[in-house]
Short mmCIF file of C-alpha atoms (C1' of nucleotides) in Angstrom, two decimals:
data_model
loop_
_atom_site.label_atom_id
_atom_site.label_comp_id
_atom_site.label_asym_id
_atom_site.label_seq_id
_atom_site.Cartn_x
_atom_site.Cartn_y
_atom_site.Cartn_z
CA MET A 1 2.51 11.01 20.77
CA THR A 2 3.53 10.17 17.23
CA ALA A 3 7.29 9.77 17.50
CA GLN A 4 9.13 12.98 16.91
CA ALA A 5 12.57 11.82 15.90
CA ARG A 6 12.16 9.01 13.41
CA GLY A 7 14.53 10.39 10.85
CA LEU A 8 14.07 13.05 8.27
CA HIS A 9 12.47 10.81 5.71
CA ALA A 10 9.55 9.83 7.94
CA ARG A 11 9.04 13.37 9.13
CA VAL A 12 8.90 14.86 5.68
CA LEU A 13 6.64 12.04 4.51
CA ASP A 14 4.27 12.65 7.40
CA SER A 15 4.14 16.26 6.48
CA LEU A 16 3.81 16.04 2.73
CA GLY A 17 1.57 12.97 2.61
CA PRO A 18 -1.28 14.45 4.63
CA ALA A 19 -0.94 17.71 2.74
CA ILE A 20 -1.58 15.89 -0.51
CA THR A 21 -4.41 13.68 0.73
CA ALA A 22 -6.02 16.73 2.28
CA GLY A 23 -6.12 18.35 -1.12
CA GLU A 24 -3.66 21.06 -0.22
CA TYR A 25 -2.00 20.24 -3.51
CA PRO A 26 -5.00 19.36 -5.67
CA PRO A 27 -4.73 16.65 -8.32
CA GLY A 28 -2.84 17.98 -11.30
CA SER A 29 -0.61 20.20 -9.21
CA VAL A 30 3.02 20.00 -10.18
CA LEU A 31 5.75 19.95 -7.57
CA ARG A 32 9.48 19.96 -8.10
CA THR A 33 11.73 17.75 -6.05
CA ASP A 34 14.37 20.43 -5.61
CA GLU A 35 11.88 23.02 -4.51
CA LEU A 36 10.34 20.61 -2.02
CA ALA A 37 13.78 19.76 -0.71
CA GLN A 38 14.37 23.46 -0.06
CA ARG A 39 10.97 23.99 1.50
CA PHE A 40 11.44 21.12 3.94
CA GLU A 41 15.10 21.92 4.42
CA VAL A 42 16.36 18.47 3.58
CA SER A 43 18.73 17.19 0.97
CA ARG A 44 17.56 16.04 -2.42
CA SER A 45 18.29 12.40 -1.53
CA VAL A 46 15.79 12.49 1.30
CA MET A 47 13.22 14.26 -0.79
CA ARG A 48 13.69 11.83 -3.64
CA GLU A 49 13.04 8.92 -1.32
CA VAL A 50 9.90 10.61 -0.05
CA VAL A 51 8.67 11.20 -3.57
CA ARG A 52 9.39 7.58 -4.48
CA VAL A 53 7.24 6.39 -1.58
CA LEU A 54 4.42 8.76 -2.46
CA GLU A 55 4.72 7.45 -5.98
CA SER A 56 4.38 3.87 -4.77
CA MET A 57 1.17 4.93 -3.06
CA HIS A 58 -0.01 6.32 -6.38
CA LEU A 59 -0.48 9.71 -4.79
CA VAL A 60 1.88 11.31 -7.28
CA ALA A 61 3.53 10.51 -10.59
CA SER A 62 7.00 11.69 -11.40
CA ARG A 63 7.97 12.54 -14.96
CA ARG A 64 11.14 13.94 -16.41
CA ARG A 65 11.13 17.51 -17.49
CA VAL A 66 7.67 17.89 -15.96
CA GLY A 67 8.01 17.30 -12.26
CA VAL A 68 6.03 15.48 -9.64
CA THR A 69 2.33 15.57 -10.46
CA VAL A 70 -0.42 14.90 -7.93
CA ARG A 71 -2.62 12.13 -9.25
CA PRO A 72 -6.42 12.16 -9.35
CA THR A 73 -8.04 10.82 -6.20
CA GLU A 74 -9.45 7.77 -7.95
CA GLU A 75 -5.95 6.46 -8.51
CA TRP A 76 -4.71 6.66 -4.94
CA ASN A 77 -3.94 3.44 -3.09
CA VAL A 78 -6.73 3.99 -0.62
CA TYR A 79 -6.08 0.66 1.06
CA ASP A 80 -2.63 1.73 2.17
CA PRO A 81 -2.87 2.00 5.97
CA GLN A 82 -0.74 5.11 5.88
CA VAL A 83 -3.02 6.78 3.34
CA ILE A 84 -6.04 5.74 5.38
CA ARG A 85 -4.54 7.31 8.48
CA TRP A 86 -3.67 10.51 6.65
CA ARG A 87 -7.14 10.81 5.24
CA LEU A 88 -8.85 10.02 8.51
CA ALA A 89 -6.85 12.82 10.06
CA GLY A 90 -7.88 15.22 7.33
CA ALA A 91 -10.93 17.18 6.37
CA ASP A 92 -12.90 14.57 4.46
CA ARG A 93 -12.81 12.33 7.46
CA PRO A 94 -16.60 11.84 7.48
CA ARG A 95 -16.72 10.60 3.90
CA GLN A 96 -13.76 8.39 4.64
CA LEU A 97 -15.43 6.90 7.69
CA ARG A 98 -18.50 6.15 5.66
CA SER A 99 -16.55 4.37 2.92
CA LEU A 100 -14.74 2.27 5.46
CA THR A 101 -17.89 1.44 7.38
CA VAL A 102 -19.59 0.29 4.21
CA LEU A 103 -16.55 -1.85 3.49
CA ARG A 104 -16.81 -3.30 6.98
CA SER A 105 -20.48 -4.04 6.44
CA ALA A 106 -19.56 -6.12 3.43
CA VAL A 107 -16.55 -7.91 4.82
CA GLU A 108 -17.23 -8.62 8.46
CA PRO A 109 -20.35 -10.74 8.08
CA VAL A 110 -18.60 -13.05 5.63
CA ALA A 111 -15.56 -13.11 7.89
CA ALA A 112 -17.74 -14.06 10.85
CA GLY A 113 -19.25 -16.90 8.85
CA LEU A 114 -15.82 -18.22 8.03
CA ALA A 115 -14.70 -17.72 11.60
CA ALA A 116 -17.51 -19.96 12.78
CA ARG A 117 -16.04 -22.67 10.60
CA HIS A 118 -12.36 -22.12 11.25
CA ALA A 119 -11.92 -20.56 14.68
CA THR A 120 -9.69 -22.46 17.08
CA ALA A 121 -10.69 -23.13 20.65
CA GLU A 122 -8.35 -20.36 21.81
CA GLN A 123 -9.93 -17.90 19.40
CA CYS A 124 -13.41 -18.84 20.59
CA ALA A 125 -12.36 -18.33 24.18
CA ALA A 126 -10.76 -14.97 23.41
CA LEU A 127 -13.86 -13.91 21.52
CA THR A 128 -16.14 -14.78 24.42
CA GLU A 129 -13.85 -12.95 26.77
CA CYS A 130 -14.01 -9.84 24.61
CA ALA A 131 -17.77 -10.03 24.44
CA LEU A 132 -17.97 -10.27 28.22
CA GLY A 133 -15.54 -7.40 28.51
CA MET A 134 -17.84 -5.35 26.31
CA VAL A 135 -20.79 -6.18 28.52
CA ALA A 136 -18.84 -5.24 31.62
CA THR A 137 -17.80 -1.87 30.22
CA SER A 138 -21.03 -1.04 28.43
CA ARG A 139 -22.40 1.12 31.21
CA GLY A 140 -21.13 3.99 33.24
CA ARG A 141 -19.11 5.86 30.66
CA GLN A 142 -16.25 3.41 30.41
CA LEU A 143 -15.88 4.22 26.73
CA GLU A 144 -12.16 3.57 26.51
CA GLY A 145 -12.41 0.16 28.08
CA TYR A 146 -15.32 -0.71 25.85
CA LEU A 147 -13.37 0.39 22.79
CA VAL A 148 -10.45 -1.89 23.63
CA HIS A 149 -12.69 -4.93 23.82
CA ASP A 150 -14.66 -3.92 20.76
CA ILE A 151 -11.52 -3.61 18.67
CA ALA A 152 -10.13 -6.89 19.97
CA PHE A 153 -13.41 -8.61 19.21
CA HIS A 154 -13.53 -7.58 15.58
CA ARG A 155 -9.84 -8.24 15.13
CA ILE A 156 -10.24 -11.80 16.38
CA VAL A 157 -13.17 -12.44 14.06
CA LEU A 158 -11.19 -11.19 11.07
CA ASP A 159 -8.16 -13.26 12.07
CA ALA A 160 -10.20 -16.35 12.77
CA SER A 161 -11.76 -16.18 9.32
CA GLY A 162 -8.53 -17.71 8.08
CA ASN A 163 -8.52 -15.30 5.17
CA GLU A 164 -5.43 -13.20 4.89
CA MET A 165 -7.16 -10.30 3.16
CA PHE A 166 -9.78 -10.12 5.88
CA ALA A 167 -7.19 -10.37 8.62
CA ARG A 168 -5.34 -7.38 7.25
CA LEU A 169 -8.44 -5.23 7.64
CA GLY A 170 -8.08 -5.45 11.42
CA ASP A 171 -6.16 -2.20 11.55
CA VAL A 172 -8.74 -0.45 9.43
CA VAL A 173 -11.55 -1.59 11.67
CA ALA A 174 -9.57 -0.47 14.69
CA GLU A 175 -9.15 2.98 13.16
CA VAL A 176 -12.85 3.24 12.39
CA LEU A 177 -13.94 2.17 15.84
CA ALA A 178 -11.40 4.41 17.54
CA GLY A 179 -12.46 7.27 15.30
CA ARG A 180 -16.08 6.79 16.21
CA THR A 181 -15.34 6.83 19.92
CA HIS A 182 -12.89 9.68 19.93
CA HIS A 183 -14.04 12.16 17.34
CA ASP A 184 -17.69 11.67 16.68
CA VAL A 185 -20.57 12.04 19.02
CA MET A 186 -20.20 9.44 21.73
CA PHE A 187 -21.42 11.07 24.90
CA GLU A 188 -23.64 8.13 25.75
CA ASP A 189 -22.95 4.52 26.54
CA PRO A 190 -22.89 2.10 23.61
CA ASP A 191 -26.16 0.76 22.23
CA PRO A 192 -27.21 -2.18 24.44
CA ALA A 193 -28.57 -3.97 21.39
CA ALA A 194 -25.11 -3.89 19.79
CA VAL A 195 -23.54 -5.29 22.92
CA THR A 196 -25.99 -8.17 22.97
CA LEU A 197 -25.33 -8.87 19.32
CA HIS A 198 -21.62 -9.19 19.97
CA VAL A 199 -22.28 -11.73 22.71
CA ARG A 200 -24.50 -13.70 20.38
CA VAL A 201 -21.93 -13.62 17.60
CA ALA A 202 -19.36 -15.05 19.99
CA GLU A 203 -21.85 -17.79 20.82
CA ALA A 204 -22.58 -18.58 17.20
CA VAL A 205 -18.89 -18.78 16.35
CA ARG A 206 -18.27 -21.02 19.33
CA GLU A 207 -21.05 -23.33 18.20
CA GLY A 208 -19.80 -23.31 14.62
CA ASP A 209 -23.06 -21.85 13.34
CA ALA A 210 -21.78 -19.98 10.30
CA ALA A 211 -25.13 -18.75 9.03
CA ARG A 212 -26.10 -17.29 12.37
CA ALA A 213 -22.70 -15.69 12.94
CA GLU A 214 -22.97 -14.05 9.54
CA ALA A 215 -26.53 -12.85 10.04
CA LEU A 216 -25.82 -11.44 13.49
CA THR A 217 -22.70 -9.65 12.28
CA ARG A 218 -24.75 -8.20 9.47
CA GLU A 219 -27.05 -6.76 12.09
CA ILE A 220 -24.11 -5.19 13.88
CA ALA A 221 -22.91 -3.68 10.63
CA GLU A 222 -26.35 -2.33 9.80
CA GLY A 223 -26.47 -0.76 13.21
CA ALA A 224 -23.14 0.93 12.60
CA LEU A 225 -24.38 2.26 9.26
CA ARG A 226 -27.58 3.58 10.79
CA GLU A 227 -25.57 5.29 13.48
CA LEU A 228 -23.43 6.89 10.80
CA ASP A 229 -26.51 8.05 8.91
CA ILE A 230 -27.59 9.97 11.98
CA LEU A 231 -24.22 11.51 12.77
CA ALA A 232 -23.13 12.31 9.24
CA PRO A 233 -25.90 12.30 6.67
CA PRO A 234 -25.07 10.37 3.49
CA PRO A 235 -24.23 12.22 0.26
CA ALA A 236 -27.17 14.06 -1.25
CA PRO A 237 -29.47 11.77 -3.26
CA THR A 238 -29.02 12.03 -7.03
CA THR A 239 -32.74 12.23 -7.63
CA MET B 1 5.52 -7.23 -22.32
CA THR B 2 6.10 -5.47 -19.04
CA ALA B 3 8.05 -2.39 -20.05
CA GLN B 4 11.76 -3.03 -20.17
CA ALA B 5 13.26 0.41 -19.82
CA ARG B 6 11.46 2.20 -17.03
CA GLY B 7 14.51 3.31 -15.18
CA LEU B 8 16.75 1.45 -12.81
CA HIS B 9 14.58 2.00 -9.78
CA ALA B 10 11.56 0.24 -11.25
CA ARG B 11 13.63 -2.57 -12.65
CA VAL B 12 15.35 -3.35 -9.38
CA LEU B 13 12.06 -3.08 -7.54
CA ASP B 14 10.43 -5.50 -9.94
CA SER B 15 13.22 -7.91 -9.35
CA LEU B 16 13.60 -7.66 -5.59
CA GLY B 17 9.91 -7.29 -4.76
CA PRO B 18 8.80 -10.58 -6.29
CA ALA B 19 11.83 -12.31 -4.81
CA ILE B 20 10.71 -11.29 -1.35
CA THR B 21 7.03 -12.06 -1.80
CA ALA B 22 7.99 -15.42 -3.26
CA GLY B 23 9.78 -16.24 -0.07
CA GLU B 24 13.19 -16.27 -1.68
CA TYR B 25 14.29 -14.19 1.27
CA PRO B 26 12.17 -15.65 4.06
CA PRO B 27 10.86 -13.43 6.85
CA GLY B 28 13.62 -12.58 9.25
CA SER B 29 16.29 -12.58 6.57
CA VAL B 30 18.63 -9.67 6.78
CA LEU B 31 19.79 -7.83 3.69
CA ARG B 32 22.28 -5.03 3.46
CA THR B 33 21.65 -2.06 1.23
CA ASP B 34 25.24 -1.89 0.03
CA GLU B 35 25.38 -5.56 -0.79
CA LEU B 36 22.10 -5.34 -2.70
CA ALA B 37 23.39 -2.32 -4.59
CA GLN B 38 26.38 -4.36 -5.67
CA ARG B 39 24.35 -7.40 -6.58
CA PHE B 40 22.00 -5.37 -8.78
CA GLU B 41 24.82 -3.19 -10.05
CA VAL B 42 23.19 0.09 -9.15
CA SER B 43 24.27 2.95 -6.98
CA ARG B 44 23.33 3.09 -3.33
CA SER B 45 20.93 5.97 -4.00
CA VAL B 46 18.84 3.80 -6.28
CA MET B 47 18.94 0.87 -3.90
CA ARG B 48 18.01 3.08 -0.98
CA GLU B 49 14.96 4.31 -2.86
CA VAL B 50 13.97 0.74 -3.62
CA VAL B 51 14.33 -0.24 0.02
CA ARG B 52 12.27 2.75 1.07
CA VAL B 53 9.45 1.67 -1.21
CA LEU B 54 9.59 -1.93 0.00
CA GLU B 55 9.51 -0.51 3.50
CA SER B 56 6.39 1.50 2.71
CA MET B 57 4.79 -1.76 1.58
CA HIS B 58 5.75 -3.25 4.94
CA LEU B 59 7.66 -5.98 3.18
CA VAL B 60 10.86 -5.04 4.99
CA ALA B 61 11.97 -2.99 7.96
CA SER B 62 15.21 -1.08 7.94
CA ARG B 63 17.17 -0.58 11.13
CA ARG B 64 20.54 0.98 11.78
CA ARG B 65 23.41 -1.30 12.50
CA VAL B 66 21.17 -4.29 11.67
CA GLY B 67 20.24 -3.96 8.05
CA VAL B 68 17.07 -4.49 6.07
CA THR B 69 14.95 -7.23 7.60
CA VAL B 70 12.20 -9.08 5.75
CA ARG B 71 9.01 -8.77 7.74
CA PRO B 72 6.63 -11.62 8.57
CA THR B 73 3.98 -12.23 5.95
CA GLU B 74 1.15 -11.12 8.21
CA GLU B 75 2.49 -7.60 8.18
CA TRP B 76 2.73 -7.12 4.44
CA ASN B 77 0.45 -4.58 2.78
CA VAL B 78 -1.41 -7.26 0.87
CA TYR B 79 -3.81 -4.72 -0.62
CA ASP B 80 -1.05 -2.95 -2.47
CA PRO B 81 -1.76 -3.67 -6.15
CA GLN B 82 1.93 -4.13 -6.78
CA VAL B 83 2.23 -6.69 -4.00
CA ILE B 84 -0.86 -8.45 -5.29
CA ARG B 85 0.64 -8.65 -8.74
CA TRP B 86 3.95 -9.94 -7.44
CA ARG B 87 2.26 -12.61 -5.38
CA LEU B 88 -0.07 -13.65 -8.17
CA ALA B 89 2.97 -14.16 -10.35
CA GLY B 90 4.67 -16.27 -7.72
CA ALA B 91 4.37 -19.76 -6.34
CA ASP B 92 1.57 -19.33 -3.84
CA ARG B 93 -0.64 -18.04 -6.57
CA PRO B 94 -3.41 -20.54 -5.81
CA ARG B 95 -3.72 -19.51 -2.17
CA GLN B 96 -3.62 -15.90 -3.27
CA LEU B 97 -6.40 -16.43 -5.80
CA ARG B 98 -8.53 -18.06 -3.13
CA SER B 99 -8.04 -15.18 -0.68
CA LEU B 100 -8.97 -12.68 -3.33
CA THR B 101 -11.98 -14.65 -4.51
CA VAL B 102 -13.29 -14.87 -0.95
CA LEU B 103 -12.82 -11.12 -0.68
CA ARG B 104 -14.76 -10.68 -3.89
CA SER B 105 -17.54 -12.89 -2.56
CA ALA B 106 -17.91 -10.55 0.39
CA VAL B 107 -17.59 -7.25 -1.41
CA GLU B 108 -19.28 -7.64 -4.77
CA PRO B 109 -22.79 -8.53 -3.58
CA VAL B 110 -22.90 -5.48 -1.34
CA ALA B 111 -21.47 -3.37 -4.13
CA ALA B 112 -24.15 -4.65 -6.50
CA GLY B 113 -26.83 -3.72 -4.00
CA LEU B 114 -25.47 -0.21 -3.75
CA ALA B 115 -25.11 -0.03 -7.51
CA ALA B 116 -28.79 -0.77 -7.89
CA ARG B 117 -29.45 2.32 -5.82
CA HIS B 118 -26.85 4.65 -7.23
CA ALA B 119 -26.08 3.63 -10.80
CA THR B 120 -26.55 6.33 -13.41
CA ALA B 121 -28.40 5.70 -16.63
CA GLU B 122 -25.08 5.53 -18.46
CA GLN B 123 -23.76 2.93 -16.06
CA CYS B 124 -26.90 0.84 -16.44
CA ALA B 125 -26.57 0.96 -20.19
CA ALA B 126 -22.91 0.02 -20.06
CA LEU B 127 -23.71 -2.82 -17.70
CA THR B 128 -26.36 -4.22 -20.00
CA GLU B 129 -24.00 -3.91 -22.92
CA CYS B 130 -21.35 -5.89 -21.05
CA ALA B 131 -23.84 -8.57 -20.13
CA LEU B 132 -24.91 -8.87 -23.75
CA GLY B 133 -21.28 -9.00 -24.78
CA MET B 134 -20.77 -11.86 -22.37
CA VAL B 135 -23.70 -13.71 -23.86
CA ALA B 136 -22.37 -13.16 -27.36
CA THR B 137 -18.92 -14.49 -26.52
CA SER B 138 -19.97 -17.26 -24.20
CA ARG B 139 -19.80 -19.96 -26.83
CA GLY B 140 -17.25 -21.09 -29.32
CA ARG B 141 -14.04 -20.59 -27.37
CA GLN B 142 -14.03 -16.81 -27.46
CA LEU B 143 -12.46 -16.73 -24.03
CA GLU B 144 -10.54 -13.51 -24.49
CA GLY B 145 -13.56 -11.58 -25.69
CA TYR B 146 -15.62 -12.98 -22.84
CA LEU B 147 -12.95 -11.97 -20.34
CA VAL B 148 -12.97 -8.37 -21.51
CA HIS B 149 -16.70 -8.06 -20.99
CA ASP B 150 -16.58 -9.93 -17.70
CA ILE B 151 -13.94 -7.58 -16.32
CA ALA B 152 -15.76 -4.52 -17.57
CA PHE B 153 -19.00 -5.76 -16.01
CA HIS B 154 -17.58 -6.19 -12.54
CA ARG B 155 -15.66 -2.97 -12.76
CA ILE B 156 -18.81 -1.03 -13.59
CA VAL B 157 -20.68 -2.59 -10.69
CA LEU B 158 -17.91 -1.66 -8.28
CA ASP B 159 -17.72 1.87 -9.66
CA ALA B 160 -21.48 2.33 -9.66
CA SER B 161 -21.65 1.38 -6.00
CA GLY B 162 -20.48 4.89 -5.31
CA ASN B 163 -18.09 3.58 -2.67
CA GLU B 164 -14.51 4.54 -3.21
CA MET B 165 -13.10 1.49 -1.43
CA PHE B 166 -15.16 -0.83 -3.59
CA ALA B 167 -14.26 1.02 -6.75
CA ARG B 168 -10.57 0.55 -6.07
CA LEU B 169 -11.01 -3.22 -6.04
CA GLY B 170 -11.70 -3.14 -9.76
CA ASP B 171 -8.09 -3.86 -10.56
CA VAL B 172 -7.99 -6.75 -8.14
CA VAL B 173 -11.07 -8.30 -9.67
CA ALA B 174 -9.58 -7.83 -13.10
CA GLU B 175 -6.43 -9.65 -12.02
CA VAL B 176 -8.41 -12.51 -10.56
CA LEU B 177 -10.60 -12.94 -13.61
CA ALA B 178 -7.66 -12.67 -15.96
CA GLY B 179 -5.75 -15.16 -13.86
CA ARG B 180 -8.58 -17.63 -14.00
CA THR B 181 -8.81 -17.42 -17.75
CA HIS B 182 -5.12 -17.46 -18.50
CA HIS B 183 -3.50 -19.74 -15.99
CA ASP B 184 -6.05 -22.09 -14.59
CA VAL B 185 -8.07 -24.68 -16.34
CA MET B 186 -10.28 -22.95 -18.81
CA PHE B 187 -10.50 -25.24 -21.77
CA GLU B 188 -14.26 -25.02 -21.87
CA ASP B 189 -16.67 -22.20 -22.47
CA PRO B 190 -17.86 -20.28 -19.41
CA ASP B 191 -20.66 -21.72 -17.30
CA PRO B 192 -23.97 -20.75 -18.96
CA ALA B 193 -25.55 -20.32 -15.54
CA ALA B 194 -22.99 -17.65 -14.68
CA VAL B 195 -23.67 -15.83 -17.93
CA THR B 196 -27.39 -15.78 -17.23
CA LEU B 197 -26.77 -14.49 -13.72
CA HIS B 198 -24.78 -11.57 -15.08
CA VAL B 199 -27.62 -10.65 -17.39
CA ARG B 200 -30.06 -10.78 -14.50
CA VAL B 201 -27.81 -8.67 -12.30
CA ALA B 202 -27.73 -6.02 -15.01
CA GLU B 203 -31.52 -6.16 -15.08
CA ALA B 204 -31.84 -5.85 -11.33
CA VAL B 205 -29.49 -2.89 -11.23
CA ARG B 206 -31.36 -1.22 -14.06
CA GLU B 207 -34.62 -1.69 -12.18
CA GLY B 208 -33.11 -0.45 -8.95
CA ASP B 209 -33.85 -3.72 -7.17
CA ALA B 210 -31.03 -3.72 -4.63
CA ALA B 211 -31.98 -6.92 -2.84
CA ARG B 212 -32.17 -8.89 -6.04
CA ALA B 213 -28.93 -7.46 -7.41
CA GLU B 214 -27.21 -8.42 -4.19
CA ALA B 215 -28.66 -11.93 -4.09
CA LEU B 216 -27.84 -12.64 -7.71
CA THR B 217 -24.29 -11.38 -7.32
CA ARG B 218 -23.96 -13.61 -4.28
CA GLU B 219 -24.85 -16.51 -6.55
CA ILE B 220 -22.18 -15.51 -9.01
CA ALA B 221 -19.64 -15.31 -6.21
CA GLU B 222 -20.64 -18.70 -4.84
CA GLY B 223 -20.22 -20.15 -8.30
CA ALA B 224 -16.74 -18.71 -8.50
CA LEU B 225 -15.87 -20.20 -5.13
CA ARG B 226 -17.22 -23.62 -6.12
CA GLU B 227 -15.19 -23.46 -9.30
CA LEU B 228 -12.10 -22.69 -7.24
CA ASP B 229 -12.81 -25.59 -4.91
CA ILE B 230 -12.68 -27.92 -7.87
CA LEU B 231 -9.54 -26.49 -9.44
CA ALA B 232 -7.53 -25.89 -6.29
CA PRO B 233 -8.81 -27.71 -3.22
CA PRO B 234 -9.09 -25.54 -0.13
CA PRO B 235 -6.56 -25.82 2.71
CA ALA B 236 -6.71 -29.10 4.59
CA PRO B 237 -9.52 -29.18 7.17
CA THR B 238 -8.32 -28.73 10.75
CA THR B 239 -10.34 -31.64 12.00
"C1'" DG C 1 0.70 25.81 -40.77
"C1'" DA C 2 3.18 21.44 -40.57
"C1'" DG C 3 7.33 19.56 -39.37
"C1'" DC C 4 12.07 19.88 -37.67
"C1'" DT C 5 15.89 21.22 -34.59
"C1'" DC C 6 17.68 22.32 -30.48
"C1'" DA C 7 18.36 24.04 -25.93
"C1'" DA C 8 16.83 24.04 -21.37
"C1'" DA C 9 14.39 21.92 -17.49
"C1'" DA C 10 13.63 18.51 -14.48
"C1'" DA C 11 14.14 13.87 -12.98
"C1'" DG C 12 17.47 10.07 -12.83
"C1'" DT C 13 21.96 8.22 -11.65
"C1'" DC C 14 26.39 8.04 -9.57
"C1'" DA C 15 30.32 8.51 -6.25
"C1'" DG C 16 32.26 9.79 -2.04
"C1'" DA C 17 32.41 11.79 2.44
"C1'" DC C 18 30.46 12.38 6.68
"C1'" DT C 19 26.99 11.53 10.86
"C1'" DT C 20 24.18 8.82 13.85
"C1'" DT C 21 22.46 4.99 15.94
"C1'" DT C 22 22.99 0.67 18.10
"C1'" DG C 23 24.35 -4.18 18.83
"C1'" DA C 24 27.97 -6.75 20.59
"C1'" DG C 25 32.11 -7.55 22.66
"C1'" DT C 26 35.21 -6.29 26.56
"C1'" DC C 27 36.77 -5.33 30.82
"C1'" DA C 28 36.70 -3.97 35.44
"C1'" DC C 29 34.32 -4.31 39.63
"C1'" DA C 30 31.31 -6.35 43.04
"C1'" DT D 1 30.28 -15.70 38.55
"C1'" DG D 2 27.53 -12.12 37.22
"C1'" DT D 3 26.66 -7.39 36.07
"C1'" DG D 4 27.17 -2.95 34.62
"C1'" DA D 5 29.63 0.58 32.10
"C1'" DC D 6 32.59 1.50 28.24
"C1'" DT D 7 34.26 1.12 23.65
"C1'" DC D 8 34.17 0.05 18.92
"C1'" DA D 9 32.67 -0.86 14.57
"C1'" DA D 10 28.88 -1.90 11.31
"C1'" DA D 11 25.16 -0.38 8.92
"C1'" DA D 12 21.72 2.93 7.81
"C1'" DG D 13 21.01 7.86 7.32
"C1'" DT D 14 22.27 12.30 5.36
"C1'" DC D 15 24.51 15.67 2.43
"C1'" DT D 16 26.77 17.48 -1.71
"C1'" DG D 17 28.05 18.07 -6.30
"C1'" DA D 18 28.68 16.40 -10.78
"C1'" DC D 19 26.97 14.13 -14.57
"C1'" DT D 20 23.23 11.71 -17.82
"C1'" DT D 21 18.79 11.16 -19.95
"C1'" DT D 22 14.42 12.19 -21.33
"C1'" DT D 23 11.00 15.36 -22.73
"C1'" DT D 24 8.82 19.50 -23.95
"C1'" DG D 25 8.10 23.62 -25.98
"C1'" DA D 26 9.97 27.55 -28.47
"C1'" DG D 27 11.80 29.05 -32.56
"C1'" DC D 28 12.97 28.14 -37.13
"C1'" DT D 29 12.49 26.54 -41.83
"C1'" DC D 30 9.95 25.35 -45.79
#
DNA sequence: GAGCTCAAAAAGTCAGACTTTTGAGTCACA
DNA sequence: TGTGACTCAAAAGTCTGACTTTTTGAGCTC
């Protein structure tokens, strides 16, 4: 489904990027532009542009006489949507999902609180509609329909918060939710408690009750974390 | 101070990037690669690489026969450290600082809670040291020294949380804190209450008291937001 | 063994030719 | 008058080859 003929640049990038984030070229590895150009059968111009983009993502560093070095993971621009997608498609997907879910658990409650203060009438209406849509699709294995409403719901909350940084996390949340539905265990209908919580968040936002919207969203987030703990156990305790 | 001779690519990027984020070329504007190459007196190869990087930041979109179009603000990769820096250097710096501070207020408390659970002995020690450093420099106009410890403190908390996404916000927090000290009103010594809170957070983390670490950090964040409300009033209320 | 020189390696830059896509104008036909 | 097909040119995309610059490491001297 991912477009096949978007130009050489994009194709090479979509091949090399995931390879790097997947650890196929571990940090410290040295690549050479010319060699890569040969391997991918493109001209040096194209390969140079690819390397420049990877460099801007802090995945690699390019130095004269040395080559293109893969940077340590801690330096990657892990907020780059492209990097997020590459990593979610790769092997350490579970760890990635956990990081992102924890991030959600921090951000979304605060965003919901702000949304309660700032949401427009249209946003409140859309939110309620999403919540109802979730209720309607919460039984009978209508997972795809549920997912659509779930994503829309969280996106609206983030948008309505009025904070640009929150709003831009909409795509990330969408990826996480979609990932949960599609890849991880999801043979049963969504947790009824979660559905109810969404309805109540929509209510709280509509009524402008920031504290309640925040608290309820925190419950949703905690539920998501618990769910994750069951599916993919957290990293081994240090003790 | 920002390196002067890093190659043409970086120089052009650092000239064109800020121009775009500053709104000098408003969204919808159309640029042409060749024209830009002429204007900046570089070859098309260099300009193409620059455009590719801007494209990867979602600042522009490049289409055949049309040219390079500046994208609407909502689509920019506002988490890209480079974009953050460009915008903080520009005119809408105040709005930017507010967005980032709100983000901090959501993320840091949760990070502190996790840090209380996961911090190593070394991290606890370093945290305490930073807190003491803050106390020591909190009086007598030692703003620069205070800033160093403040940045280090928050960075350690984010790192110690064990969450990669949180850890990568260290640079953002550093920018925000530095910005506050350097550009905004800061003729007086730091708020003693804030200093005390930092010391207590270090304590809570050391003792593994997640709830307290989170609550105290929330107080710090609220203080920062209040401070911002005084310096730069929030956007006009919709009512 | 410390310091110096130098050559090679790899990225960086440039210039020019060619290809591909696509928006817009044009013209014939209904 | 409107509509559809056709043409053309503009701009990005791609390739190639030559040249420049920086950097490192090997070899040499003292």
